[in-house]
Tab-separated table of N, CA and C and ligand atoms in Angstrom:
chain	number	residue	atom	x	y	z
A	1	MET	N	131.641	-17.758	69.420
A	1	MET	CA	132.146	-16.603	68.508
A	1	MET	C	132.679	-15.495	69.614
A	2	SER	N	133.179	-15.475	68.754
A	2	SER	CA	134.634	-13.900	69.496
A	2	SER	C	133.867	-13.327	70.037
A	3	PRO	N	133.925	-11.784	71.220
A	3	PRO	CA	133.438	-10.285	71.390
A	3	PRO	C	133.502	-9.801	69.846
A	4	TRP	N	134.561	-9.601	69.379
A	4	TRP	CA	134.746	-9.065	67.688
A	4	TRP	C	134.121	-9.154	66.884
A	5	HIS	N	134.225	-11.002	66.804
A	5	HIS	CA	132.572	-11.569	65.492
A	5	HIS	C	131.069	-10.781	66.157
A	6	CYS	N	131.311	-11.061	67.656
A	6	CYS	CA	130.303	-10.920	67.633
A	6	CYS	C	129.280	-8.589	67.193
A	7	PHE	N	130.480	-8.405	67.515
A	7	PHE	CA	130.841	-6.571	67.097
A	7	PHE	C	130.072	-6.699	65.897
A	8	VAL	N	131.195	-7.311	64.910
A	8	VAL	CA	130.447	-6.986	62.818
A	8	VAL	C	129.321	-7.850	63.049
A	9	VAL	N	129.212	-8.204	63.679
A	9	VAL	CA	127.357	-9.146	62.859
A	9	VAL	C	126.656	-8.387	64.008
A	10	ALA	N	126.575	-7.484	64.787
A	10	ALA	CA	125.440	-6.434	65.209
A	10	ALA	C	125.878	-5.039	64.649
A	11	LEU	N	127.138	-4.454	64.284
A	11	LEU	CA	127.356	-3.902	63.007
A	11	LEU	C	126.669	-3.677	61.565
A	12	THR	N	126.823	-4.912	61.362
A	12	THR	CA	126.400	-5.440	59.807
A	12	THR	C	124.553	-5.431	60.287
A	13	LEU	N	123.689	-5.512	61.163
A	13	LEU	CA	122.677	-5.560	61.424
A	13	LEU	C	122.043	-4.565	61.386
A	14	ALA	N	122.642	-3.806	62.211
A	14	ALA	CA	122.425	-2.273	62.170
A	14	ALA	C	122.585	-1.653	60.831
A	15	LEU	N	123.799	-1.318	60.462
A	15	LEU	CA	123.910	-0.996	59.277
A	15	LEU	C	122.919	-1.366	58.392
A	16	SER	N	122.277	-3.107	58.061
A	16	SER	CA	121.288	-3.254	56.777
A	16	SER	C	119.972	-2.341	57.586
A	17	ILE	N	119.937	-2.523	58.686
A	17	ILE	CA	118.544	-2.097	59.420
A	17	ILE	C	118.589	-0.778	58.927
A	18	SER	N	119.303	0.569	58.957
A	18	SER	CA	119.283	1.904	59.458
A	18	SER	C	118.614	1.426	57.664
A	19	GLN	N	119.711	0.794	56.841
A	19	GLN	CA	119.337	1.269	55.209
A	19	GLN	C	118.483	0.849	54.832
A	20	SER	N	117.855	-0.423	55.720
A	20	SER	CA	116.415	-0.849	55.105
A	20	SER	C	115.300	0.161	55.078
A	21	SER	N	115.175	1.014	55.894
A	21	SER	CA	114.509	2.140	56.775
A	21	SER	C	115.002	3.094	55.776
A	22	ALA	N	115.578	3.290	55.122
A	22	ALA	CA	115.852	4.410	54.558
A	22	ALA	C	114.987	4.157	53.097
A	23	LEU	N	115.247	2.733	52.659
A	23	LEU	CA	114.641	2.350	51.625
A	23	LEU	C	112.844	2.400	51.609
A	24	PHE	N	112.341	2.279	52.592
A	24	PHE	CA	111.338	2.025	53.167
A	24	PHE	C	110.654	3.519	53.653
A	25	ASN	N	111.136	4.524	53.043
A	25	ASN	CA	110.796	5.898	53.413
A	25	ASN	C	109.152	6.097	53.639
A	26	ARG	N	109.184	6.624	54.801
A	26	ARG	CA	107.863	7.426	54.311
A	26	ARG	C	107.443	8.868	53.167
A	27	TYR	N	106.610	8.818	52.547
A	27	TYR	CA	106.152	10.152	52.038
A	27	TYR	C	105.002	10.867	52.067
A	28	HIS	N	104.956	11.545	51.711
A	28	HIS	CA	103.902	12.535	52.058
A	28	HIS	C	104.039	13.155	50.608
A	29	VAL	N	103.011	13.203	49.979
A	29	VAL	CA	102.221	14.082	48.496
A	29	VAL	C	101.294	15.648	48.680
A	30	TYR	N	101.740	16.479	48.914
A	30	TYR	CA	100.800	17.328	48.660
A	30	TYR	C	100.032	17.762	47.245
A	31	VAL	N	99.334	18.486	47.025
A	31	VAL	CA	98.857	19.512	46.312
A	31	VAL	C	98.264	20.206	46.533
A	32	VAL	N	98.482	21.715	46.306
A	32	VAL	CA	98.096	22.694	47.047
A	32	VAL	C	97.872	23.258	45.743
A	33	ASN	N	96.357	24.295	46.430
A	33	ASN	CA	95.881	25.072	44.935
A	33	ASN	C	96.489	26.704	45.806
A	34	GLY	N	97.861	26.827	44.572
A	34	GLY	CA	98.352	28.214	44.353
A	34	GLY	C	97.734	28.894	43.825
A	35	LEU	N	96.133	28.796	42.865
A	35	LEU	CA	95.957	29.797	42.040
A	35	LEU	C	95.184	30.862	42.752
A	36	ALA	N	94.805	32.144	42.074
A	36	ALA	CA	94.415	33.392	41.752
A	36	ALA	C	92.710	33.125	42.742
A	37	ASN	N	92.347	31.989	41.683
A	37	ASN	CA	90.854	31.848	42.381
A	37	ASN	C	90.168	30.321	41.839
A	38	GLY	N	89.357	29.871	42.628
A	38	GLY	CA	88.347	28.615	41.472
A	38	GLY	C	89.175	27.616	42.363
A	39	THR	N	88.463	26.605	42.226
A	39	THR	CA	88.310	25.441	43.204
A	39	THR	C	89.360	24.064	42.150
A	40	LEU	N	89.991	23.977	42.616
A	40	LEU	CA	91.296	23.031	41.902
A	40	LEU	C	90.036	21.548	42.533
A	41	THR	N	90.420	20.832	41.652
A	41	THR	CA	89.817	19.492	41.230
A	41	THR	C	90.984	18.839	40.978
A	42	ALA	N	90.877	17.397	42.445
A	42	ALA	CA	92.332	16.842	42.025
A	42	ALA	C	91.685	14.676	42.052
A	43	HIS	N	92.597	14.758	41.626
A	43	HIS	CA	91.923	12.781	41.216
A	43	HIS	C	93.257	12.227	40.995
A	44	CYS	N	93.814	11.433	42.545
A	44	CYS	CA	95.186	11.000	42.358
A	44	CYS	C	95.032	9.939	42.815
A	45	GLN	N	96.290	8.782	42.026
A	45	GLN	CA	96.049	7.283	42.580
A	45	GLN	C	96.945	6.668	42.523
A	46	SER	N	97.502	5.638	42.319
A	46	SER	CA	98.405	4.869	42.152
A	46	SER	C	97.642	2.954	41.475
A	47	LYS	N	98.936	2.175	41.315
A	47	LYS	CA	97.759	1.116	40.460
A	47	LYS	C	96.773	0.554	41.340
A	48	ASP	N	96.730	0.390	42.903
A	48	ASP	CA	95.867	-0.274	43.544
A	48	ASP	C	95.148	0.404	44.738
A	49	ASP	N	95.349	2.109	44.218
A	49	ASP	CA	95.122	2.728	45.633
A	49	ASP	C	94.299	4.052	45.083
A	50	ASP	N	93.239	4.491	45.103
A	50	ASP	CA	92.540	5.268	44.271
A	50	ASP	C	91.902	5.744	45.310
A	51	LEU	N	92.364	7.435	45.516
A	51	LEU	CA	92.139	8.319	46.120
A	51	LEU	C	90.722	9.253	46.062
A	52	GLY	N	90.336	9.084	44.860
A	52	GLY	CA	89.014	10.143	44.324
A	52	GLY	C	89.451	11.317	44.396
A	53	PHE	N	88.122	12.089	44.442
A	53	PHE	CA	88.154	13.421	44.072
A	53	PHE	C	87.964	13.915	45.352
A	54	HIS	N	89.177	14.806	44.700
A	54	HIS	CA	88.833	16.236	46.279
A	54	HIS	C	88.877	17.352	44.887
A	55	TYR	N	88.306	18.171	46.290
A	55	TYR	CA	87.912	19.889	45.521
A	55	TYR	C	88.650	20.390	47.014
A	56	ILE	N	89.890	21.194	46.095
A	56	ILE	CA	90.803	21.742	46.916
A	56	ILE	C	90.539	23.402	46.693
A	57	PRO	N	89.954	24.042	47.693
A	57	PRO	CA	90.192	25.587	47.656
A	57	PRO	C	91.174	26.525	47.505
A	58	VAL	N	91.083	27.805	47.459
A	58	VAL	CA	92.411	28.338	46.898
A	58	VAL	C	93.061	28.332	48.652
A	59	ASN	N	94.447	28.099	47.932
A	59	ASN	CA	95.687	27.896	49.555
A	59	ASN	C	95.365	26.953	50.330
A	60	GLY	N	94.092	25.988	49.430
A	60	GLY	CA	94.567	24.982	50.474
A	60	GLY	C	95.309	23.148	49.569
A	61	ASN	N	95.125	22.656	51.150
A	61	ASN	CA	95.670	21.488	49.826
A	61	ASN	C	94.948	19.693	50.258
A	62	PHE	N	95.379	18.621	49.557
A	62	PHE	CA	94.926	17.618	49.779
A	62	PHE	C	96.644	16.888	50.346
A	63	MET	N	96.674	16.153	50.986
A	63	MET	CA	97.696	15.366	50.746
A	63	MET	C	97.565	13.987	51.710
A	64	TRP	N	98.394	12.889	50.986
A	64	TRP	CA	98.679	11.385	51.776
A	64	TRP	C	99.654	11.206	51.876
A	65	SER	N	99.960	9.983	52.796
A	65	SER	CA	100.996	10.052	52.780
A	65	SER	C	101.117	8.542	52.256
A	66	PHE	N	103.236	7.498	52.083
A	66	PHE	CA	103.060	6.048	51.710
A	66	PHE	C	104.022	6.007	52.191
A	67	ARG	N	104.077	4.568	51.992
A	67	ARG	CA	106.020	4.457	52.791
A	67	ARG	C	105.983	4.018	50.597
A	68	THR	N	107.729	4.071	50.791
A	68	THR	CA	107.786	3.297	49.601
A	68	THR	C	107.863	1.521	49.654
A	69	ASN	N	107.690	0.799	48.947
A	69	ASN	CA	107.553	-0.131	48.558
A	69	ASN	C	108.650	-0.751	48.297
A	70	PHE	N	109.219	-2.456	48.663
A	70	PHE	CA	110.789	-2.756	48.200
A	70	PHE	C	111.883	-2.562	47.216
A	71	LEU	N	110.504	-2.623	46.159
A	71	LEU	CA	111.453	-2.456	44.869
A	71	LEU	C	111.614	-0.693	44.250
A	72	SER	N	110.777	-0.074	45.183
A	72	SER	CA	110.760	1.111	45.223
A	72	SER	C	110.225	1.400	44.049
A	73	THR	N	109.166	0.987	43.452
A	73	THR	CA	108.256	1.277	42.091
A	73	THR	C	107.321	1.908	42.532
A	74	THR	N	106.718	2.189	43.659
A	74	THR	CA	105.524	2.748	44.064
A	74	THR	C	105.095	3.853	43.300
A	75	LEU	N	104.022	4.036	42.572
A	75	LEU	CA	103.718	5.063	41.314
A	75	LEU	C	102.380	5.907	41.972
A	76	TYR	N	102.502	7.093	42.353
A	76	TYR	CA	101.355	7.750	42.063
A	76	TYR	C	101.146	8.490	41.061
A	77	PHE	N	99.352	9.260	39.842
A	77	PHE	CA	99.411	10.846	39.521
A	77	PHE	C	98.242	10.993	39.383
A	78	CYS	N	98.346	11.955	39.049
A	78	CYS	CA	97.153	13.036	39.557
A	78	CYS	C	96.656	13.881	37.955
A	79	HIS	N	95.588	13.615	38.105
A	79	HIS	CA	94.538	14.554	37.051
A	79	HIS	C	94.695	15.278	38.224
A	80	LEU	N	94.997	16.974	37.142
A	80	LEU	CA	93.988	18.041	37.686
A	80	LEU	C	93.480	18.703	37.209
A	81	TRP	N	92.471	19.761	37.650
A	81	TRP	CA	91.110	20.196	36.693
A	81	TRP	C	91.358	21.634	37.214
A	82	TRP	N	90.536	23.191	36.359
A	82	TRP	CA	90.699	23.758	37.243
A	82	TRP	C	90.505	24.637	35.779
A	83	ALA	N	89.153	25.239	36.015
A	83	ALA	CA	88.279	26.097	35.315
A	83	ALA	C	88.338	25.881	33.631
A	84	LYS	N	89.096	25.674	32.341
A	84	LYS	CA	88.776	24.829	31.238
A	84	LYS	C	90.533	24.204	30.935
A	85	LEU	N	90.581	23.886	32.021
A	85	LEU	CA	92.444	22.934	31.916
A	85	LEU	C	92.536	22.123	32.815
A	86	ASP	N	93.433	21.350	32.049
A	86	ASP	CA	93.621	19.947	32.809
A	86	ASP	C	95.409	19.556	32.665
A	87	ALA	N	95.685	18.729	34.084
A	87	ALA	CA	97.205	18.361	33.585
A	87	ALA	C	96.997	17.297	34.434
A	88	ALA	N	97.926	16.182	34.058
A	88	ALA	CA	97.838	14.718	34.099
A	88	ALA	C	99.728	14.567	34.136
A	89	PHE	N	100.084	13.622	35.450
A	89	PHE	CA	101.396	13.599	35.498
A	89	PHE	C	101.593	12.966	37.200
A	90	GLU	N	102.964	12.549	36.786
A	90	GLU	CA	103.116	11.450	37.680
A	90	GLU	C	103.228	12.588	38.700
A	91	VAL	N	102.960	12.151	40.418
A	91	VAL	CA	103.510	13.298	41.630
A	91	VAL	C	104.429	12.262	42.151
A	92	PHE	N	104.735	10.859	42.319
A	92	PHE	CA	105.722	10.295	42.745
A	92	PHE	C	105.757	9.027	42.069
A	93	ASN	N	107.117	8.943	41.004
A	93	ASN	CA	107.705	7.926	41.476
A	93	ASN	C	109.472	6.895	41.438
A	94	LYS	N	110.158	7.261	40.323
A	94	LYS	CA	111.170	6.248	40.897
A	94	LYS	C	112.272	7.278	40.238
A	95	ASP	N	112.616	8.111	39.989
A	95	ASP	CA	112.424	9.079	39.214
A	95	ASP	C	113.519	9.907	40.531
A	96	PRO	N	115.305	10.015	41.009
A	96	PRO	CA	115.672	10.246	41.472
A	96	PRO	C	115.754	11.825	41.534
A	97	LYS	N	115.637	12.652	40.111
A	97	LYS	CA	115.366	14.293	40.381
A	97	LYS	C	113.912	14.674	41.101
A	98	LEU	N	113.000	13.803	41.447
A	98	LEU	CA	111.958	14.108	41.958
A	98	LEU	C	111.938	13.988	43.464
A	99	ARG	N	112.390	12.596	43.498
A	99	ARG	CA	113.298	11.538	45.290
A	99	ARG	C	113.702	13.212	45.877
A	100	LYS	N	114.497	13.962	44.967
A	100	LYS	CA	115.690	14.811	45.981
A	100	LYS	C	115.146	15.606	45.843
A	101	PHE	N	114.297	16.964	44.795
A	101	PHE	CA	112.829	17.984	44.948
A	101	PHE	C	112.340	17.219	45.950
A	102	CYS	N	112.046	16.470	46.328
A	102	CYS	CA	110.794	15.936	47.470
A	102	CYS	C	111.850	16.120	48.677
A	103	GLY	N	113.524	16.521	48.809
A	103	GLY	CA	113.741	16.387	50.055
A	103	GLY	C	113.628	14.958	50.842
A	104	TYR	N	113.628	13.306	50.118
A	104	TYR	CA	112.955	11.941	50.440
A	104	TYR	C	111.826	12.074	51.455
A	105	THR	N	111.154	13.289	51.472
A	105	THR	CA	109.590	13.026	52.066
A	105	THR	C	108.746	13.675	51.871
A	106	ASP	N	108.624	15.145	51.482
A	106	ASP	CA	107.858	15.471	51.269
A	106	ASP	C	107.444	16.208	50.084
A	107	CYS	N	106.941	15.045	48.789
A	107	CYS	CA	106.276	16.219	47.312
A	107	CYS	C	105.452	17.186	47.477
A	108	ILE	N	106.228	18.288	47.311
A	108	ILE	CA	104.119	19.546	47.557
A	108	ILE	C	104.548	20.360	45.808
A	109	TRP	N	103.311	19.405	45.393
A	109	TRP	CA	103.000	20.273	44.005
A	109	TRP	C	102.281	21.233	44.406
A	110	LYS	N	102.249	22.682	43.543
A	110	LYS	CA	101.511	23.127	43.467
A	110	LYS	C	100.702	23.895	42.455
A	111	ALA	N	99.379	23.761	41.900
A	111	ALA	CA	99.031	24.646	40.710
A	111	ALA	C	99.127	26.021	41.271
A	112	GLN	N	99.434	26.734	40.070
A	112	GLN	CA	99.565	28.080	39.442
A	112	GLN	C	99.147	28.235	38.781
A	113	VAL	N	98.814	29.636	37.935
A	113	VAL	CA	98.007	30.139	36.962
A	113	VAL	C	98.536	29.496	35.763
A	114	ASP	N	100.156	29.746	35.543
A	114	ASP	CA	100.748	29.393	34.669
A	114	ASP	C	101.701	28.392	34.283
A	115	GLY	N	101.130	26.765	35.620
A	115	GLY	CA	101.264	25.724	35.490
A	115	GLY	C	101.440	25.210	36.449
A	116	ILE	N	102.215	24.115	36.822
A	116	ILE	CA	102.056	23.708	37.947
A	116	ILE	C	103.942	23.330	38.507
A	117	TYR	N	103.893	23.087	39.919
A	117	TYR	CA	105.067	23.642	40.233
A	117	TYR	C	105.772	22.358	40.939
A	118	LEU	N	106.275	22.069	41.670
A	118	LEU	CA	107.219	20.790	42.684
A	118	LEU	C	108.415	21.740	43.925
A	119	SER	N	108.351	21.765	44.786
A	119	SER	CA	109.400	22.546	46.008
A	119	SER	C	110.533	21.809	45.657
A	120	TYR	N	111.103	22.442	45.454
A	120	TYR	CA	112.408	21.843	46.250
A	120	TYR	C	112.937	21.890	47.755
A	121	ASN	N	113.650	20.070	47.908
A	121	ASN	CA	113.444	20.272	49.420
A	121	ASN	C	112.903	20.432	50.613
A	122	GLN	N	111.715	20.738	50.221
A	122	GLN	CA	110.780	21.774	51.143
A	122	GLN	C	111.618	22.726	51.086
A	123	LYS	N	111.714	23.415	50.478
A	123	LYS	CA	112.490	24.701	51.050
A	123	LYS	C	111.002	25.218	49.975
A	124	LYS	N	111.415	27.016	50.297
A	124	LYS	CA	110.422	27.689	49.815
A	124	LYS	C	110.697	27.652	48.088
A	125	ARG	N	111.821	27.746	47.701
A	125	ARG	CA	111.760	27.617	45.905
A	125	ARG	C	110.803	26.847	45.495
A	126	PHE	N	110.242	27.021	44.544
A	126	PHE	CA	109.528	26.002	43.289
A	126	PHE	C	109.836	26.259	42.064
A	127	GLU	N	109.885	25.150	41.252
A	127	GLU	CA	110.615	25.075	40.027
A	127	GLU	C	109.352	24.383	39.314
A	128	LYS	N	109.058	25.245	38.143
A	128	LYS	CA	107.982	24.466	36.987
A	128	LYS	C	108.154	23.479	36.361
A	129	TRP	N	107.294	22.459	36.504
A	129	TRP	CA	107.584	20.983	35.740
A	129	TRP	C	106.546	20.806	34.775
A	130	TYR	N	105.081	21.118	35.000
A	130	TYR	CA	104.267	20.811	33.963
A	130	TYR	C	103.779	22.026	34.080
A	131	ASN	N	102.970	22.653	32.384
A	131	ASN	CA	102.097	23.576	31.803
A	131	ASN	C	100.657	22.800	32.219
A	132	TRP	N	99.373	23.573	31.812
A	132	TRP	CA	98.603	22.741	31.944
A	132	TRP	C	98.118	22.980	30.118
A	133	THR	N	97.281	22.308	30.151
A	133	THR	CA	96.457	21.994	28.863
A	133	THR	C	95.173	22.048	28.427
A	134	LYS	N	94.626	22.715	27.377
A	134	LYS	CA	93.116	22.587	27.672
A	134	LYS	C	92.818	21.163	27.547
A	135	VAL	N	91.397	21.309	27.698
A	135	VAL	CA	90.803	20.542	28.469
A	135	VAL	C	90.023	19.787	26.806
B	201	LIG	C1	89.361	34.715	38.701
B	201	LIG	O1	90.756	34.701	37.882
B	201	LIG	C2	89.463	35.300	36.819
B	201	LIG	C3	91.409	35.613	36.580
B	201	LIG	O2	92.547	35.936	37.171
B	201	LIG	C4	89.455	36.275	36.452
B	201	LIG	O3	89.068	36.570	34.927
B	201	LIG	C5	87.811	36.263	36.599
B	201	LIG	O4	86.963	37.284	36.696
B	201	LIG	C6	88.431	35.825	38.457
B	201	LIG	N1	87.191	35.149	39.353
B	201	LIG	C7	86.565	35.700	40.268
B	201	LIG	C8	85.396	34.773	40.914
B	201	LIG	O5	87.261	36.140	40.694
B	202	LIG	C1	105.066	25.221	29.023
B	202	LIG	O1	105.334	25.943	27.673
B	202	LIG	C2	106.173	27.273	27.552
B	202	LIG	C3	106.191	27.935	26.245
B	202	LIG	O2	104.429	26.606	25.442
B	202	LIG	C4	107.105	26.736	27.299
B	202	LIG	O3	108.366	27.213	26.347
B	202	LIG	C5	108.039	25.759	27.897
B	202	LIG	O4	109.146	24.915	28.148
B	202	LIG	C6	107.025	24.539	28.601
B	202	LIG	N1	106.749	24.036	30.078
B	202	LIG	C7	107.396	23.165	30.473
B	202	LIG	C8	107.635	22.641	32.515
B	202	LIG	O5	106.545	22.035	30.340
């Protein structure tokens, strides 16, 4: 191989490695109790990973992390309970809007009195994604 070919091969290799590490991004998901009072109960799981029940105090949070899989089909959902209300929804999936909100690293879900919010790109701004429903 000529030095030029070597260079091209090395460049291609470097590019594909950097792309695949983006593909296998590590994500953190946070479930934050932003309620005025009361324990937030959370049960989160994926198809093959049950994270169990967590009892989150006011201002506390529950966090876990994972790498997205090759086909990017990683999906986690949570069921939350507070007082006589509950909410069940996907906290991580392949929705490009969700991943953008997560800033491609941290998905910060916050339970508030009037519903469930997701932070935008790890900034202080939160947008409401779900309402509570009555149990
Ligand atoms: C919690 O908040 C609810 C609704 O604002 C209120 O009715 C209740 O008294 C509060 N409980 C405590 C222990 O502060
Ligand atoms: C929550 O409920 C209110 C009132 O029913 C509705 O206007 C609003 O669109 C709902 N928000 C979401 C995010 O579902």
